Short mmCIF file of C-alpha atoms and ligand atoms in Angstrom, two decimals:
data_model
loop_
_atom_site.label_atom_id
_atom_site.label_comp_id
_atom_site.label_asym_id
_atom_site.label_seq_id
_atom_site.Cartn_x
_atom_site.Cartn_y
_atom_site.Cartn_z
CA MET A 1 -10.43 20.64 205.39
CA SER A 2 -10.22 21.06 209.13
CA ARG A 3 -12.06 24.04 210.55
CA SER A 4 -11.03 25.15 213.99
CA PHE A 5 -12.95 26.83 216.79
CA PRO A 6 -11.90 29.78 219.00
CA GLN A 7 -9.59 29.13 221.86
CA GLY A 8 -11.44 28.34 225.08
CA PHE A 9 -14.53 27.11 223.24
CA LEU A 10 -16.74 25.09 225.54
CA TRP A 11 -17.24 21.49 224.31
CA GLY A 12 -19.54 19.53 226.55
CA ALA A 13 -22.81 17.80 227.20
CA ALA A 14 -25.89 18.69 229.21
CA THR A 15 -28.38 17.08 231.62
CA ALA A 16 -31.18 18.33 233.88
CA ALA A 17 -31.74 17.32 237.49
CA HIS A 18 -35.14 15.73 237.21
CA GLN A 19 -34.18 13.73 234.12
CA VAL A 20 -31.10 12.09 235.68
CA GLU A 21 -31.05 12.38 239.45
CA GLY A 22 -33.91 10.16 240.57
CA ASN A 23 -36.48 10.48 243.36
CA ASN A 24 -37.21 14.13 243.07
CA LEU A 25 -40.46 13.45 244.80
CA ASN A 26 -41.06 16.93 246.06
CA ASN A 27 -41.50 18.60 242.66
CA ASP A 28 -44.42 19.24 240.33
CA PHE A 29 -43.24 16.85 237.60
CA TRP A 30 -43.15 13.88 239.99
CA GLN A 31 -46.68 14.73 240.92
CA LEU A 32 -47.72 15.04 237.26
CA GLU A 33 -46.13 11.65 236.43
CA HIS A 34 -48.36 10.03 239.01
CA ALA A 35 -51.47 11.98 238.09
CA ALA A 36 -51.08 11.29 234.38
CA ALA A 37 -50.02 7.62 234.64
CA GLU A 38 -53.36 6.54 233.12
CA HIS A 39 -52.46 8.50 229.98
CA GLY A 40 -49.28 6.46 229.59
CA VAL A 41 -46.92 8.91 231.23
CA GLU A 42 -43.94 6.97 232.63
CA PHE A 43 -42.30 7.45 235.99
CA SER A 44 -38.95 9.04 236.57
CA GLY A 45 -38.37 6.87 239.69
CA ASP A 46 -34.65 6.40 240.25
CA ALA A 47 -34.01 8.07 236.86
CA VAL A 48 -30.40 7.15 236.17
CA ASP A 49 -29.29 7.77 239.74
CA SER A 50 -26.96 10.57 238.76
CA TYR A 51 -27.66 12.12 242.17
CA HIS A 52 -25.22 9.53 243.49
CA ARG A 53 -23.22 8.80 240.32
CA TYR A 54 -22.41 12.31 239.13
CA GLN A 55 -18.68 11.74 239.73
CA GLU A 56 -18.61 8.80 237.35
CA ASP A 57 -20.67 10.75 234.83
CA MET A 58 -18.39 13.73 234.85
CA ARG A 59 -15.29 11.51 234.75
CA LEU A 60 -16.58 9.79 231.62
CA LEU A 61 -17.21 13.20 230.05
CA ALA A 62 -13.76 14.53 231.00
CA ASP A 63 -11.89 11.28 230.00
CA ALA A 64 -13.49 11.50 226.56
CA GLY A 65 -11.93 14.97 226.05
CA LEU A 66 -14.90 17.25 226.71
CA ASN A 67 -14.35 20.29 228.82
CA ALA A 68 -17.75 21.41 230.02
CA TYR A 69 -20.76 19.97 231.80
CA ARG A 70 -24.15 21.63 231.99
CA PHE A 71 -26.35 20.41 234.78
CA SER A 72 -29.16 21.86 236.80
CA ILE A 73 -29.74 22.25 240.50
CA GLU A 74 -33.10 21.17 241.82
CA TRP A 75 -35.08 23.87 243.61
CA SER A 76 -37.31 21.32 245.38
CA ARG A 77 -34.30 19.73 247.07
CA ILE A 78 -32.76 23.05 248.05
CA GLU A 79 -35.98 24.58 249.39
CA PRO A 80 -38.21 21.67 250.37
CA SER A 81 -40.63 23.96 252.13
CA PRO A 82 -41.00 27.74 251.74
CA GLY A 83 -38.10 29.65 253.19
CA LYS A 84 -36.54 26.50 254.69
CA PHE A 85 -33.29 25.74 252.88
CA SER A 86 -31.36 22.53 252.99
CA LYS A 87 -27.71 23.08 253.78
CA ALA A 88 -26.98 19.45 252.93
CA GLU A 89 -28.51 19.73 249.46
CA LEU A 90 -26.65 23.00 248.77
CA ALA A 91 -23.44 21.20 249.82
CA HIS A 92 -24.34 18.37 247.41
CA TYR A 93 -24.41 20.76 244.45
CA ARG A 94 -21.26 22.48 245.66
CA ARG A 95 -19.59 19.02 245.60
CA MET A 96 -20.71 18.69 241.97
CA ILE A 97 -19.06 22.02 241.10
CA ASP A 98 -15.91 21.00 242.94
CA THR A 99 -15.90 17.66 241.14
CA ALA A 100 -16.12 19.42 237.81
CA ASP A 101 -13.30 21.77 238.83
CA GLY A 102 -11.14 18.80 239.95
CA LEU A 103 -11.62 17.12 236.59
CA GLY A 104 -10.77 20.34 234.70
CA ILE A 105 -14.26 20.76 233.26
CA LYS A 106 -16.31 23.97 233.37
CA PRO A 107 -19.65 23.66 235.09
CA VAL A 108 -22.50 25.41 233.33
CA VAL A 109 -25.19 25.57 236.03
CA THR A 110 -28.93 25.93 235.36
CA LEU A 111 -31.01 27.23 238.26
CA HIS A 112 -34.39 26.14 236.92
CA HIS A 113 -34.92 23.34 234.45
CA PHE A 114 -38.72 22.80 234.20
CA THR A 115 -39.43 21.72 237.80
CA HIS A 116 -40.48 23.57 240.95
CA PRO A 117 -41.24 22.57 244.50
CA LEU A 118 -44.74 21.37 245.25
CA TRP A 119 -45.34 24.28 247.60
CA PHE A 120 -44.64 26.73 244.80
CA GLY A 121 -47.28 25.03 242.62
CA GLU A 122 -49.77 25.11 245.53
CA ARG A 123 -49.34 28.91 245.56
CA GLY A 124 -50.25 29.17 241.87
CA ALA A 125 -46.79 28.55 240.41
CA TRP A 126 -45.61 31.38 238.09
CA LEU A 127 -48.91 33.21 238.16
CA GLY A 128 -49.21 32.99 241.90
CA LYS A 129 -48.70 36.07 244.16
CA GLY A 130 -45.05 36.46 245.11
CA ALA A 131 -43.69 34.07 242.52
CA VAL A 132 -40.84 36.36 241.50
CA GLU A 133 -39.93 36.97 245.13
CA ALA A 134 -39.98 33.26 245.90
CA PHE A 135 -37.76 32.47 242.89
CA SER A 136 -35.38 35.30 243.82
CA ARG A 137 -35.07 33.99 247.42
CA TYR A 138 -34.17 30.54 246.10
CA VAL A 139 -31.68 32.06 243.65
CA GLU A 140 -30.02 34.03 246.48
CA GLN A 141 -29.48 30.81 248.35
CA ALA A 142 -28.24 29.01 245.29
CA CYS A 143 -25.65 31.75 244.84
CA THR A 144 -24.06 30.80 248.14
CA ILE A 145 -22.55 27.74 246.44
CA LEU A 146 -21.82 29.16 242.97
CA HIS A 147 -18.52 30.95 243.65
CA GLY A 148 -16.08 30.39 240.81
CA VAL A 149 -18.80 29.16 238.38
CA GLU A 150 -18.40 31.09 235.15
CA TRP A 151 -21.63 30.26 233.38
CA VAL A 152 -25.08 30.35 234.95
CA CYS A 153 -28.44 29.87 233.21
CA THR A 154 -31.43 31.19 235.16
CA ILE A 155 -34.42 29.44 233.57
CA ASN A 156 -34.32 26.74 230.93
CA GLU A 157 -36.63 27.10 227.91
CA PRO A 158 -39.07 29.66 229.40
CA ASN A 159 -41.02 29.38 226.17
CA VAL A 160 -41.54 25.61 226.49
CA LEU A 161 -42.33 26.09 230.16
CA ALA A 162 -44.96 28.68 229.20
CA LEU A 163 -46.31 26.25 226.58
CA ASN A 164 -46.60 23.31 229.00
CA HIS A 165 -47.94 25.30 231.95
CA GLY A 166 -50.27 27.10 229.61
CA GLN A 167 -51.79 23.73 228.66
CA LEU A 168 -52.13 22.72 232.34
CA ARG A 169 -53.82 26.04 232.94
CA ARG A 170 -56.28 25.37 230.14
CA VAL A 171 -57.13 21.98 231.54
CA ALA A 172 -57.61 23.44 235.02
CA GLU A 173 -60.00 25.95 233.51
CA GLY A 174 -62.04 23.11 231.95
CA LYS A 175 -60.74 23.66 228.39
CA GLU A 176 -59.29 20.93 226.22
CA TYR A 177 -55.61 20.11 226.07
CA GLN A 178 -54.42 21.25 222.64
CA ARG A 179 -52.39 18.49 220.97
CA VAL A 180 -51.73 20.51 217.79
CA GLY A 181 -50.92 24.13 217.27
CA ALA A 182 -50.54 25.21 220.91
CA LEU A 183 -48.51 28.33 221.61
CA PRO A 184 -46.78 29.41 224.84
CA ASP A 185 -49.08 31.21 227.29
CA THR A 186 -47.93 34.81 227.11
CA GLU A 187 -49.12 35.67 230.65
CA ILE A 188 -46.96 32.88 232.08
CA GLY A 189 -44.22 33.96 229.72
CA GLU A 190 -44.32 37.51 231.11
CA ALA A 191 -44.05 36.12 234.63
CA LEU A 192 -40.99 34.12 233.64
CA ILE A 193 -39.41 37.18 232.04
CA ALA A 194 -39.98 39.04 235.28
CA ALA A 195 -38.40 36.21 237.24
CA HIS A 196 -35.41 36.12 234.94
CA ARG A 197 -34.98 39.92 235.13
CA ALA A 198 -35.02 39.73 238.90
CA ALA A 199 -32.68 36.77 239.21
CA ALA A 200 -30.01 37.61 236.67
CA PRO A 201 -28.58 40.70 238.48
CA LEU A 202 -28.63 38.80 241.80
CA VAL A 203 -26.44 36.08 240.36
CA ARG A 204 -24.17 38.49 238.56
CA GLU A 205 -23.56 40.50 241.71
CA ALA A 206 -23.17 37.57 244.05
CA THR A 207 -20.92 35.44 241.83
CA GLY A 208 -19.43 37.47 238.97
CA ALA A 209 -20.65 34.67 236.62
CA LYS A 210 -21.86 35.28 233.07
CA VAL A 211 -25.62 35.04 233.35
CA GLY A 212 -28.25 34.25 230.68
CA TRP A 213 -31.15 32.07 229.94
CA THR A 214 -31.68 29.27 227.43
CA VAL A 215 -34.41 29.55 224.83
CA ALA A 216 -35.93 26.71 222.78
CA ASN A 217 -35.44 27.64 219.15
CA GLN A 218 -37.78 26.05 216.77
CA ALA A 219 -35.98 27.31 213.67
CA LEU A 220 -39.34 28.37 212.34
CA VAL A 221 -39.57 29.34 208.64
CA PRO A 222 -42.52 30.96 206.83
CA ALA A 223 -44.44 28.82 204.36
CA PRO A 224 -44.72 30.65 201.06
CA GLY A 225 -47.05 33.65 201.45
CA CYS A 226 -47.37 33.23 205.22
CA GLU A 227 -44.80 35.84 206.37
CA SER A 228 -47.11 37.88 208.56
CA ARG A 229 -48.50 34.85 210.42
CA TYR A 230 -44.89 33.65 210.80
CA THR A 231 -43.83 36.98 212.39
CA GLU A 232 -46.73 36.75 214.90
CA VAL A 233 -45.97 33.16 215.78
CA GLN A 234 -42.23 33.85 215.99
CA GLN A 235 -42.93 36.67 218.43
CA VAL A 236 -44.99 34.53 220.79
CA TRP A 237 -42.79 31.42 220.46
CA GLU A 238 -39.35 32.90 220.72
CA ASP A 239 -38.74 36.58 220.24
CA MET A 240 -40.39 37.79 223.40
CA TYR A 241 -37.93 35.52 225.28
CA LEU A 242 -34.94 36.54 223.18
CA GLU A 243 -35.54 40.25 223.57
CA PRO A 244 -34.77 40.31 227.35
CA ALA A 245 -31.53 38.47 226.57
CA ARG A 246 -30.17 41.68 225.02
CA GLU A 247 -29.35 42.71 228.58
CA ASP A 248 -27.62 39.45 229.40
CA ASP A 249 -24.05 38.21 229.25
CA PHE A 250 -24.92 35.37 226.88
CA VAL A 251 -27.92 33.56 225.52
CA GLY A 252 -28.39 29.83 225.31
CA VAL A 253 -29.63 28.42 221.97
CA GLN A 254 -31.40 25.05 222.14
CA SER A 255 -32.12 23.53 218.79
CA TYR A 256 -33.29 20.15 217.48
CA THR A 257 -35.43 20.60 214.41
CA SER A 258 -37.10 23.10 212.16
CA GLN A 259 -40.76 23.69 211.23
CA PRO A 260 -42.69 25.80 208.77
CA VAL A 261 -45.39 28.21 209.85
CA ASP A 262 -48.47 28.51 207.63
CA GLU A 263 -51.80 30.38 208.10
CA ASN A 264 -52.81 27.86 210.83
CA GLY A 265 -49.57 28.27 212.81
CA VAL A 266 -46.66 25.87 213.33
CA VAL A 267 -47.03 22.92 210.98
CA PRO A 268 -46.81 19.60 212.79
CA HIS A 269 -44.02 17.23 211.61
CA PRO A 270 -45.36 15.00 208.89
CA GLU A 271 -44.80 11.27 209.41
CA HIS A 272 -41.45 10.34 207.81
CA PRO A 273 -39.09 7.38 208.10
CA ASP A 274 -36.30 9.84 208.93
CA ASN A 275 -38.11 11.35 211.91
CA THR A 276 -36.37 11.01 215.24
CA LEU A 277 -37.70 9.01 218.20
CA MET A 278 -39.35 12.26 219.29
CA GLY A 279 -41.34 12.26 216.00
CA TRP A 280 -39.38 15.39 214.99
CA ALA A 281 -38.07 15.94 211.42
CA TYR A 282 -34.40 15.13 210.98
CA ARG A 283 -33.00 18.62 210.53
CA PRO A 284 -29.31 19.06 211.49
CA ASP A 285 -29.41 22.41 209.65
CA ALA A 286 -31.82 23.72 212.27
CA LEU A 287 -28.90 24.76 214.48
CA GLY A 288 -27.60 27.17 211.86
CA ILE A 289 -31.09 28.72 211.44
CA ALA A 290 -31.53 28.99 215.20
CA VAL A 291 -28.21 30.60 215.80
CA ARG A 292 -28.68 33.10 213.04
CA HIS A 293 -32.22 34.02 214.12
CA THR A 294 -31.05 34.44 217.71
CA HIS A 295 -28.22 36.67 216.55
CA ASP A 296 -30.68 38.77 214.56
CA VAL A 297 -32.76 39.40 217.71
CA VAL A 298 -30.08 39.74 220.37
CA GLY A 299 -27.35 41.44 218.40
CA ASP A 300 -23.86 41.03 219.69
CA VAL A 301 -24.68 39.16 222.89
CA PRO A 302 -22.54 35.99 222.80
CA ILE A 303 -24.29 32.68 222.13
CA VAL A 304 -23.69 29.35 223.77
CA VAL A 305 -25.39 26.32 222.21
CA THR A 306 -26.77 24.90 225.46
CA GLU A 307 -28.63 21.97 223.85
CA ASN A 308 -28.55 20.24 220.46
CA GLY A 309 -28.90 16.53 219.80
CA ILE A 310 -31.06 13.72 218.49
CA ALA A 311 -33.25 10.99 219.96
CA THR A 312 -32.17 7.86 218.15
CA SER A 313 -31.24 4.28 218.92
CA ASP A 314 -28.69 4.40 216.14
CA ASP A 315 -25.53 6.02 217.39
CA GLN A 316 -24.08 6.42 213.88
CA ARG A 317 -27.04 8.60 213.12
CA ARG A 318 -26.22 10.67 216.19
CA VAL A 319 -22.72 11.20 214.86
CA ALA A 320 -24.00 12.07 211.42
CA TYR A 321 -26.62 14.53 212.80
CA THR A 322 -24.20 16.19 215.15
CA GLY A 323 -21.42 16.46 212.55
CA GLU A 324 -23.69 18.22 210.20
CA ALA A 325 -25.14 20.47 212.89
CA LEU A 326 -21.54 21.48 213.81
CA ARG A 327 -20.80 22.41 210.17
CA HIS A 328 -23.83 24.65 210.15
CA LEU A 329 -22.75 26.15 213.41
CA ARG A 330 -19.22 26.82 212.12
CA ASP A 331 -20.70 28.42 208.97
CA ALA A 332 -22.74 30.83 211.15
CA MET A 333 -19.48 31.64 213.07
CA ASP A 334 -17.69 32.26 209.84
CA ASP A 335 -20.37 34.87 209.14
CA GLY A 336 -19.31 36.70 212.28
CA ILE A 337 -21.62 35.29 214.94
CA ASP A 338 -19.96 35.05 218.40
CA VAL A 339 -20.53 31.52 219.66
CA ARG A 340 -18.74 30.44 222.81
CA GLY A 341 -19.63 26.80 223.20
CA TYR A 342 -21.52 23.65 222.10
CA LEU A 343 -23.15 21.51 224.76
CA HIS A 344 -24.69 18.37 223.41
CA TRP A 345 -28.01 17.06 224.71
CA SER A 346 -27.51 14.80 226.39
CA LEU A 347 -24.66 13.22 228.29
CA LEU A 348 -26.84 10.32 229.36
CA ASP A 349 -29.89 8.48 228.04
CA ASN A 350 -32.40 9.85 230.50
CA PHE A 351 -36.03 10.47 231.53
CA GLU A 352 -37.47 12.44 228.66
CA TRP A 353 -40.31 14.12 230.57
CA GLY A 354 -42.74 11.16 230.84
CA ARG A 355 -40.99 8.85 228.35
CA TRP A 356 -38.01 6.57 228.45
CA ASP A 357 -37.81 5.57 224.85
CA PRO A 358 -36.32 8.72 223.18
CA THR A 359 -32.63 8.09 223.85
CA PHE A 360 -30.57 11.28 223.44
CA GLY A 361 -27.45 10.17 225.31
CA LEU A 362 -23.77 9.92 224.42
CA ILE A 363 -23.82 7.31 227.20
CA ALA A 364 -26.38 4.51 227.57
CA VAL A 365 -27.46 3.46 231.10
CA ASP A 366 -28.62 0.08 232.33
CA ARG A 367 -31.59 1.10 234.41
CA GLU A 368 -31.41 -1.98 236.62
CA THR A 369 -27.75 -1.75 237.62
CA PHE A 370 -27.16 1.91 236.62
CA GLU A 371 -24.07 0.82 234.77
CA ARG A 372 -22.89 3.40 232.26
CA HIS A 373 -22.02 2.32 228.69
CA PRO A 374 -20.40 5.08 226.65
CA LYS A 375 -21.47 5.07 223.01
CA PRO A 376 -18.99 5.69 220.18
CA SER A 377 -20.44 9.21 219.80
CA LEU A 378 -18.95 10.18 223.15
CA ALA A 379 -15.41 9.44 221.95
CA TRP A 380 -16.18 11.02 218.59
CA LEU A 381 -17.35 14.35 220.17
CA GLY A 382 -14.45 14.12 222.67
CA ASP A 383 -11.95 13.91 219.77
CA ILE A 384 -13.53 17.07 218.18
CA ALA A 385 -13.18 18.82 221.57
CA ARG A 386 -9.52 17.83 221.89
CA ALA A 387 -8.73 19.00 218.36
CA ASN A 388 -10.99 22.03 218.88
CA ALA A 389 -11.83 21.56 215.23
CA ILE A 390 -14.24 19.73 212.96
C1 FCB B 1 -35.52 20.37 225.76
C2 FCB B 1 -35.31 20.27 227.23
C3 FCB B 1 -34.51 19.06 227.64
C4 FCB B 1 -34.81 17.85 226.84
C5 FCB B 1 -34.69 18.18 225.36
C6 FCB B 1 -34.90 16.95 224.42
O1 FCB B 1 -36.74 20.91 225.49
O2 FCB B 1 -34.74 21.44 227.73
O3 FCB B 1 -34.74 18.92 229.04
O4 FCB B 1 -36.02 17.31 227.16
O5 FCB B 1 -35.58 19.19 225.00
#
């Protein structure tokens, strides 16, 4: 039985600047890659040179039948030093928007996807004095090139950002890096919520876009008898970031896997032959859990699936995972949840934050020549988009 999606549904794929552009040498992650090289962290380097090849990337997406592309603009390029903005870099991102328009695809633009300029880090990053003002000043400049863009995400996965920066903070304070059971740092989380609350109205007023942020959803479930610990963990992991989304135009759901919560917290993924190249449990049903939980917290705010996908070298497995995830999504929609789009992570195999081996892409890339090689999953998802049905 074919099951259709609402008219105008966004069908697309996503990327993030630092993971695909290459040579973002003025941001904190570039610095971290070099500092942590002895721990086996790999370099982004040229990444997949999408900074120069974005036209080809978007054309492949559009030719396959998809109608939306989520990408991020890189703060460290636009504001290389405090208060000094690069007109040329702003124009670069405007060209990306124009390219999407020309190909008939909707740009979904993220203003902050994990990275910030070095100078922002030197001022204490999100906990530094004036962080919200600095972010707002950048956002105001970004708005000068966003006219006509319908969907804008302020900050990507504030909860994962608070987790990662929380760990860096611990290490800076002489504490150990927690490999298991770490939770997002709530103080950093509060700072990100303040930044989002300041930025969202600026974007809405300047551009008329629908504005939201995109939250990492772990599809957490309580282990038997562990409901109260689950509620605590859920609050710190997700709900404190979903609650501010009640004031937004949409909320982004990002889902990959699911985990139980027991008395000790989030249970690590047990070793299993089905685990993905990230070491995560193979759980295509996670998307349904994530969308339903998000709806429970945000109420009637529309949802866009801004990331969902699988790190695998077996493209048939990507198709199987995604097909099943889409069925769970459609089930949640049948139950009355307002979902406006599905953006697959990722358009391209890319730099997975210190690792190159977890391949999430619908398109493979030769990292010597930068040649793009679409995988069968790209055409498969494009066919679904054209039919607007599964
Ligand atoms: C999310 C990130 C994205 C990518 C995927 C696998 O946490 O937003 O950049 O790394 O996971």
